[in-house]
C-alpha positions as a Markdown table, in Angstrom:
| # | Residue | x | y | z |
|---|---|---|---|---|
| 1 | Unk | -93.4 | 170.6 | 31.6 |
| 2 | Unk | -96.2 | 167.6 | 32.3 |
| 3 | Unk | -99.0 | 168.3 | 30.8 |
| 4 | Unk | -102.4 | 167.0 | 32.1 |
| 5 | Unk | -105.8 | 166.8 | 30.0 |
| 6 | Unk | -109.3 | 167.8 | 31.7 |
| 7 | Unk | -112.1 | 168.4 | 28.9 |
| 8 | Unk | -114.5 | 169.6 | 31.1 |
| 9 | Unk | -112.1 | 172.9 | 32.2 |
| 10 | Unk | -113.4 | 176.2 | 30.5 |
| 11 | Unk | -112.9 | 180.0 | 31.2 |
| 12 | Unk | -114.8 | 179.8 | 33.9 |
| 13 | Unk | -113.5 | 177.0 | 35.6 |
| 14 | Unk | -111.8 | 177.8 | 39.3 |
| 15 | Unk | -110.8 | 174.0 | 40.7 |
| 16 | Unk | -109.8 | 170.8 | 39.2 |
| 17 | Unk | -110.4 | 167.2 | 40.9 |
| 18 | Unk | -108.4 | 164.6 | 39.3 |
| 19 | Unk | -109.4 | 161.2 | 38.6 |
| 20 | Unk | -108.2 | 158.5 | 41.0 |
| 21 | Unk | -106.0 | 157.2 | 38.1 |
| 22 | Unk | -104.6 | 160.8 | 37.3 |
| 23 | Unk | -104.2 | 161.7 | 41.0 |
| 24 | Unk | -102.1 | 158.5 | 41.4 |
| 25 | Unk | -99.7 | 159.3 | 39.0 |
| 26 | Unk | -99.9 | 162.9 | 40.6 |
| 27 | Unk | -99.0 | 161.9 | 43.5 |
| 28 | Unk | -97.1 | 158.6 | 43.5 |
| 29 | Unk | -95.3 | 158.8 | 40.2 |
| 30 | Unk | -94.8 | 162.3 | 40.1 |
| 31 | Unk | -94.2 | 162.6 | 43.4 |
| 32 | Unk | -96.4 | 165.9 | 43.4 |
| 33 | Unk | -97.5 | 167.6 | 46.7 |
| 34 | Unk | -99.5 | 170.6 | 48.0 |
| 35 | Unk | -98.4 | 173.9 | 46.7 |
| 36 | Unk | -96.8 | 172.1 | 43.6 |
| 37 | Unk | -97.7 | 173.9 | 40.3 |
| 38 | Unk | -99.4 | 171.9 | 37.3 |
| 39 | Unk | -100.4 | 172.3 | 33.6 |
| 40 | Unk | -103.8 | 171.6 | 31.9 |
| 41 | Unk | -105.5 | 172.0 | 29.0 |
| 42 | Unk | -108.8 | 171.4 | 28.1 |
| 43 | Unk | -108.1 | 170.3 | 24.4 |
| 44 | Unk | -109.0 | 173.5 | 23.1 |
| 45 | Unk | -106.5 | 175.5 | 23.4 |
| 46 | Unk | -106.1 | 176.8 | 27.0 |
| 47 | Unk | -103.6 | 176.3 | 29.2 |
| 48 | Unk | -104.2 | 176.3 | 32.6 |
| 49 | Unk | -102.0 | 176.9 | 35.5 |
| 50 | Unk | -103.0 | 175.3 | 38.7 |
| 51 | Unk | -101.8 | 174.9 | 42.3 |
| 52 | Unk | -101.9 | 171.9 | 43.9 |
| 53 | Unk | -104.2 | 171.5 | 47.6 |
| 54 | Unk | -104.8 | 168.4 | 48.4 |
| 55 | Unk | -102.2 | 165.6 | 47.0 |
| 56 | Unk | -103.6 | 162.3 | 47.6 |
| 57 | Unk | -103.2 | 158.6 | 45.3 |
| 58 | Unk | -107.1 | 158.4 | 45.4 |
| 59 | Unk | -108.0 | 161.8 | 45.0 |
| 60 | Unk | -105.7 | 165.0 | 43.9 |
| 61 | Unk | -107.6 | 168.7 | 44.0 |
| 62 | Unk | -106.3 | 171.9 | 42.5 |
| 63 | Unk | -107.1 | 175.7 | 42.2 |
| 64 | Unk | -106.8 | 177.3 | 38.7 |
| 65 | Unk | -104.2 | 180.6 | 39.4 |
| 66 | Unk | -104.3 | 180.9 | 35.4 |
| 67 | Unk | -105.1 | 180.6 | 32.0 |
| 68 | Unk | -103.4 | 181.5 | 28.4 |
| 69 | Unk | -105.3 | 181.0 | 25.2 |
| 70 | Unk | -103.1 | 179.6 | 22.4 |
| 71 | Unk | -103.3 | 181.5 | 19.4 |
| 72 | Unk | -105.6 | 179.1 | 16.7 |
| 73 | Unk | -103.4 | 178.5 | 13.6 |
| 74 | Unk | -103.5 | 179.6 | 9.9 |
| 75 | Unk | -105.2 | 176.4 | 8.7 |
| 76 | Unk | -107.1 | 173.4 | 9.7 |
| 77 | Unk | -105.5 | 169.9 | 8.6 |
| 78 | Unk | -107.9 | 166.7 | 8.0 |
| 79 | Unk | -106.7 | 163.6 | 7.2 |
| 80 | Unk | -109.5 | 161.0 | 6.0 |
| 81 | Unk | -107.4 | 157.5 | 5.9 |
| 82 | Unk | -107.7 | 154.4 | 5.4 |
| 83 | Unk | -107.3 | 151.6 | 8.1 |
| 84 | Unk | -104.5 | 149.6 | 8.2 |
| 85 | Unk | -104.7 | 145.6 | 8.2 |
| 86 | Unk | -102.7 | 145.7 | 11.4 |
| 87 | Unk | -103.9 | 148.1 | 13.8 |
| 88 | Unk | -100.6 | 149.6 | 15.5 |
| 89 | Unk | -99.8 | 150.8 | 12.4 |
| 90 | Unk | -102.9 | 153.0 | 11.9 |
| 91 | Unk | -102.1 | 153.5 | 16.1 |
| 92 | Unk | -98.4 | 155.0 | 14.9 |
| 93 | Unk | -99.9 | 157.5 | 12.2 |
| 94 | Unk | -102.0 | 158.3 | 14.7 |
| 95 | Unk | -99.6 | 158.9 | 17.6 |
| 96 | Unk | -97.1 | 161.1 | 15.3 |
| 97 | Unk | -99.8 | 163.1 | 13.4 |
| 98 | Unk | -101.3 | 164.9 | 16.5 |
| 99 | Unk | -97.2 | 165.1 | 17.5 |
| 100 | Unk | -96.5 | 166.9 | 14.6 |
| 101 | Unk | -100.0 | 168.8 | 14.2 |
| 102 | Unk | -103.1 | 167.5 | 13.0 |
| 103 | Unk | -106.9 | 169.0 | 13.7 |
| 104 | Unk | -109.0 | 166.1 | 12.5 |
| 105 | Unk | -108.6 | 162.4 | 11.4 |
| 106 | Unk | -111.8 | 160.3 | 10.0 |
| 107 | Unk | -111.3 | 156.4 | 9.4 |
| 108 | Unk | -112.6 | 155.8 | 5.9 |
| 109 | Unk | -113.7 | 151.9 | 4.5 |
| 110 | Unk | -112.8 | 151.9 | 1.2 |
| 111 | Unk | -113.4 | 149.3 | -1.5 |
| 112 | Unk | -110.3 | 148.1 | -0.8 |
| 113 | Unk | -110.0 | 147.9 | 3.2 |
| 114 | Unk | -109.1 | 144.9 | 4.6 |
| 115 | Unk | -110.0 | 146.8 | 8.2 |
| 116 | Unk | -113.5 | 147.7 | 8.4 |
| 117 | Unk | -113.9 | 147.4 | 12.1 |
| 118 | Unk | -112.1 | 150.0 | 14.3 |
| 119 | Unk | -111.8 | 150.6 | 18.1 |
| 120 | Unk | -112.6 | 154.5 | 18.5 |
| 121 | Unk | -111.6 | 154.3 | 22.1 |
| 122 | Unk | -108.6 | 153.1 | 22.2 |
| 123 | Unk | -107.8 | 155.6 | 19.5 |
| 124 | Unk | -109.0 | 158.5 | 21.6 |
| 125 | Unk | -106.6 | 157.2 | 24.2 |
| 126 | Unk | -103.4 | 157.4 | 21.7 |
| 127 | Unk | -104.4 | 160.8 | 21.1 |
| 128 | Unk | -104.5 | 162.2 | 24.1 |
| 129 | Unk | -101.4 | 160.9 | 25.5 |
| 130 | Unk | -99.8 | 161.9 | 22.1 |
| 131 | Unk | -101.5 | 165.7 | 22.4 |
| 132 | Unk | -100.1 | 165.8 | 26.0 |
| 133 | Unk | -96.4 | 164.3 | 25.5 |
| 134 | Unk | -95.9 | 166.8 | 22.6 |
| 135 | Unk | -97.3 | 169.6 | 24.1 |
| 136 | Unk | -100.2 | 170.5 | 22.4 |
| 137 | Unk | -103.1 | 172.5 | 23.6 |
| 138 | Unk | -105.6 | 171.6 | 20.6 |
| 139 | Unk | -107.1 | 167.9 | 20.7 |
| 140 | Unk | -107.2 | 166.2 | 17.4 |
| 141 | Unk | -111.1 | 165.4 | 16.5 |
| 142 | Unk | -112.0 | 161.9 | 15.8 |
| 143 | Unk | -114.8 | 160.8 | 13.6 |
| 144 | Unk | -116.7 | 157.7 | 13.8 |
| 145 | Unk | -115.6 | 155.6 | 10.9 |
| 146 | Unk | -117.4 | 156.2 | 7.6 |
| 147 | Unk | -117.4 | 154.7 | 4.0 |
| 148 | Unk | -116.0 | 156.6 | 1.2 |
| 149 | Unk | -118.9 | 157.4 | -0.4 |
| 150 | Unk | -120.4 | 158.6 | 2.2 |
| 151 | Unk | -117.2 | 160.8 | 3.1 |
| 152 | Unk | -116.8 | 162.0 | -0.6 |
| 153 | Unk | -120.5 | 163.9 | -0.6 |
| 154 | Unk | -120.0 | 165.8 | 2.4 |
| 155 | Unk | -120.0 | 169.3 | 2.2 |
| 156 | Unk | -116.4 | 170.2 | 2.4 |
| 157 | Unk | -115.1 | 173.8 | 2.2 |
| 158 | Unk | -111.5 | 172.6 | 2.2 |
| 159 | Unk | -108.9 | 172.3 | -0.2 |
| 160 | Unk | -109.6 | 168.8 | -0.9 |
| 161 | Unk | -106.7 | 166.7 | -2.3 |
| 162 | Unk | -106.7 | 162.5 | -2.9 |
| 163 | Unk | -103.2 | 160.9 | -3.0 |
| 164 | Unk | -103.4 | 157.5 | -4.6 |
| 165 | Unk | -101.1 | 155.2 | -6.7 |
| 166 | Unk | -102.8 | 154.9 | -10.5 |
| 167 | Unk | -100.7 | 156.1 | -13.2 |
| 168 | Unk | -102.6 | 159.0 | -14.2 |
| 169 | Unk | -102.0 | 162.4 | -14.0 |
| 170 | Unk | -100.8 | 163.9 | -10.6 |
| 171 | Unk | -99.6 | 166.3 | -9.7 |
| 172 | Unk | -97.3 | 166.9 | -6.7 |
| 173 | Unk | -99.0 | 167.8 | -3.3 |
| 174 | Unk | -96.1 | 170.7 | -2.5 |
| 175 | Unk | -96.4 | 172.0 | -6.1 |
| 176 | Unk | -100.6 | 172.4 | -5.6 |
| 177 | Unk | -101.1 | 173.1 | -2.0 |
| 178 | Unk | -101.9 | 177.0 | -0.9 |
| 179 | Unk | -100.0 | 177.5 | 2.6 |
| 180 | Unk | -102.9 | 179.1 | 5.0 |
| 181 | Unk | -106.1 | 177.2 | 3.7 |
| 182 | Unk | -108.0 | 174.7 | 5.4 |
| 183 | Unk | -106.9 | 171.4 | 3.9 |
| 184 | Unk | -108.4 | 167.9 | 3.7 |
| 185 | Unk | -106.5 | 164.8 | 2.2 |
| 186 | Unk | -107.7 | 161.1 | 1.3 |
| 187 | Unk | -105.3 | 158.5 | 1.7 |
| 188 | Unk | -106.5 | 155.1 | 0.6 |
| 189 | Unk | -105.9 | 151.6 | 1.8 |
| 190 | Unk | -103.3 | 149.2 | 1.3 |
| 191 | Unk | -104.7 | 148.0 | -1.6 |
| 192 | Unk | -105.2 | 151.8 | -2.8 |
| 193 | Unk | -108.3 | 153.5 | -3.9 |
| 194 | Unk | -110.0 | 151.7 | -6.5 |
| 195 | Unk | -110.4 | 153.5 | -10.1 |
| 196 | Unk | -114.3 | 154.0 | -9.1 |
| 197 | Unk | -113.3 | 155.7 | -5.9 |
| 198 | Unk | -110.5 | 157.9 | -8.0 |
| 199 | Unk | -113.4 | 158.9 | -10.5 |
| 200 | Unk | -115.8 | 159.6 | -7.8 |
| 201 | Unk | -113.8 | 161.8 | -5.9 |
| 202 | Unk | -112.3 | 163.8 | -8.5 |
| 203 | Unk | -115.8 | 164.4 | -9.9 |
| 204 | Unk | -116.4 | 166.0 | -6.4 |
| 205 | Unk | -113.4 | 168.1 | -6.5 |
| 206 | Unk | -110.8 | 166.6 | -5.2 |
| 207 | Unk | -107.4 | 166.7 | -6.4 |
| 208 | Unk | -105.2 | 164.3 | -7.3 |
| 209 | Unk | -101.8 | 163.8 | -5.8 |
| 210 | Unk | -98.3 | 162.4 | -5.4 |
| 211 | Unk | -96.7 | 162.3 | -2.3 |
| 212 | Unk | -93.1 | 161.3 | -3.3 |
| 213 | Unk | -91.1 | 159.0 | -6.0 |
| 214 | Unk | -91.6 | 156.0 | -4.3 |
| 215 | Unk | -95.0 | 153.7 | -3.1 |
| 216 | Unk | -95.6 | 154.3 | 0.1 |
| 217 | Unk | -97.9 | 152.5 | 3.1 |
| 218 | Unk | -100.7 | 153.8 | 3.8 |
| 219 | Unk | -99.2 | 155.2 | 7.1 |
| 220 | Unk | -96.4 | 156.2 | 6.1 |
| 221 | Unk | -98.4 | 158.5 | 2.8 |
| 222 | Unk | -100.7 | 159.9 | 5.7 |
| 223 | Unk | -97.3 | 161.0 | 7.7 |
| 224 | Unk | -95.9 | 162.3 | 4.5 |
| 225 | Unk | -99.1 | 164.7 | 4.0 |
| 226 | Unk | -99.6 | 166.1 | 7.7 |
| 227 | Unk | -95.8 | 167.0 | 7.5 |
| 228 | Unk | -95.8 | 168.5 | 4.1 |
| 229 | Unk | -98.5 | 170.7 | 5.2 |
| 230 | Unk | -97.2 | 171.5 | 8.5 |
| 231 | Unk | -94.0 | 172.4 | 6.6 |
| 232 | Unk | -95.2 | 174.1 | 4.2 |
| 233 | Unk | -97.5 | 176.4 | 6.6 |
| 234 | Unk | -94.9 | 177.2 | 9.0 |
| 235 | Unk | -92.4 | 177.9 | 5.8 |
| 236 | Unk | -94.8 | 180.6 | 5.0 |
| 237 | Unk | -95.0 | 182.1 | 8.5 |
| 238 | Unk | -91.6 | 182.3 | 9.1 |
| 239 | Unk | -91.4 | 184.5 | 5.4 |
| 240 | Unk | -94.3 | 185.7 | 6.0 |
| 241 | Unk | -95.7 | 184.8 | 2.6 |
């Protein structure tokens, strides 16, 4: 199935015109013509069945016939990480967290960040051609980046973990996280959080965490989280625990 991406469709929607840059690849990629079927989603969790009537390179139009409204899931994932001092690698975690399942992702500037400037767009971009190559009807949300401290004294109802590197006492994410709960996770820069940062947010609640034997990048910790909590979530609903 090709999935397309419209954020303006709701409920109430009855006709979709496609951009000229959408209705290209309609029509002279895909090779797409009238009475051809397609599939949309608005990001939120509708998918919409639509038939094509009027297949052109410049401008595509077509009627909704249909609409299913994908089930929300047990839990909410947010990831607050760190960028990366080379930007395809913060692109990658991107890319493969809203494959595997992600809900929201907020760049953090940390004490330690050799990033501090990031290019929201282009990050919107990956994550709607990740949402739509892997099938997903929910669009990941993307907050405008943010310092730590700033991020720390937000109200957050969350379970709110912080996996960092300091020999101190951890514990280990799969042994402490509860399957079903809405569940945010700091992961820190290459140079890690600093001891200030550890303090801080541990005084606000969060917990800290291991995410394996071995020190990871910072991309490659914020993998390990979004699929130990996807695992772990779907574990639970397959058991029903």
């Amino acid at each position: 199935m090709q999935l397309f991406y419209n954020s303006a469709l709701s409920t109430s929607s009855t006709e979709i015109k496609f951009s000229r840059e959408e209705s290209k690849h309609i029509a002279k990629v895909l090779r797409k013509k009238e009475g051809d079927i397609l599939h949309i989603t608005n990001g939120k969790g509708i998918l919409f069945t639509a038939n094509i009537t009027f297949a052109n390179p410049s401008q595509c139009i077509a009627v909704i016939d249909s609409l299913v409204r994908q089930k929300d899931k047990a839990y909410k994932l947010h990831l607050a990480v760190a960028p990366t001092k080379m930007n395809d690698r913060y692109e990658w975690f991107l890319e493969k967290a809203t494959e595997i399942g992600i809900d929201e992702i907020t760049p953090v500037i940390c004490d330690h960040s050799e990033r501090k400037v990031v290019k929201n767009e282009r990050f919107e971009r990956i994550i709607q051609s990740a949402m739509k190559q892997s099938l997903q009807l929910y669009l990941p949300k993307l907050n405008p980046v943010i310092s730590f401290s700033d991020f720390i004294t937000q109200k957050n109802h969350n379970q709110l973990f912080i996996a960092h590197c300091e020999e101190t006492n951890k514990q280990s994410l799969k042994n402490v996280l509860q399957p079903k709960f809405d569940t945010t996770i700091l992961i820190g820069p290459e140079g890690d959080f600093s001891t200030k940062e550890i303090e801080l947010a541990v005084a606000s609640g969060y917990i800290p965490v291991t995410l394996g034997e071995t020190r990871l990048r910072t991309e490659t910790a914020a993998m390990v989280a979004v699929h130990s909590v996807a695992f772990m979530n779907s574990y639970c609903r397959q058991r029903n625990i």
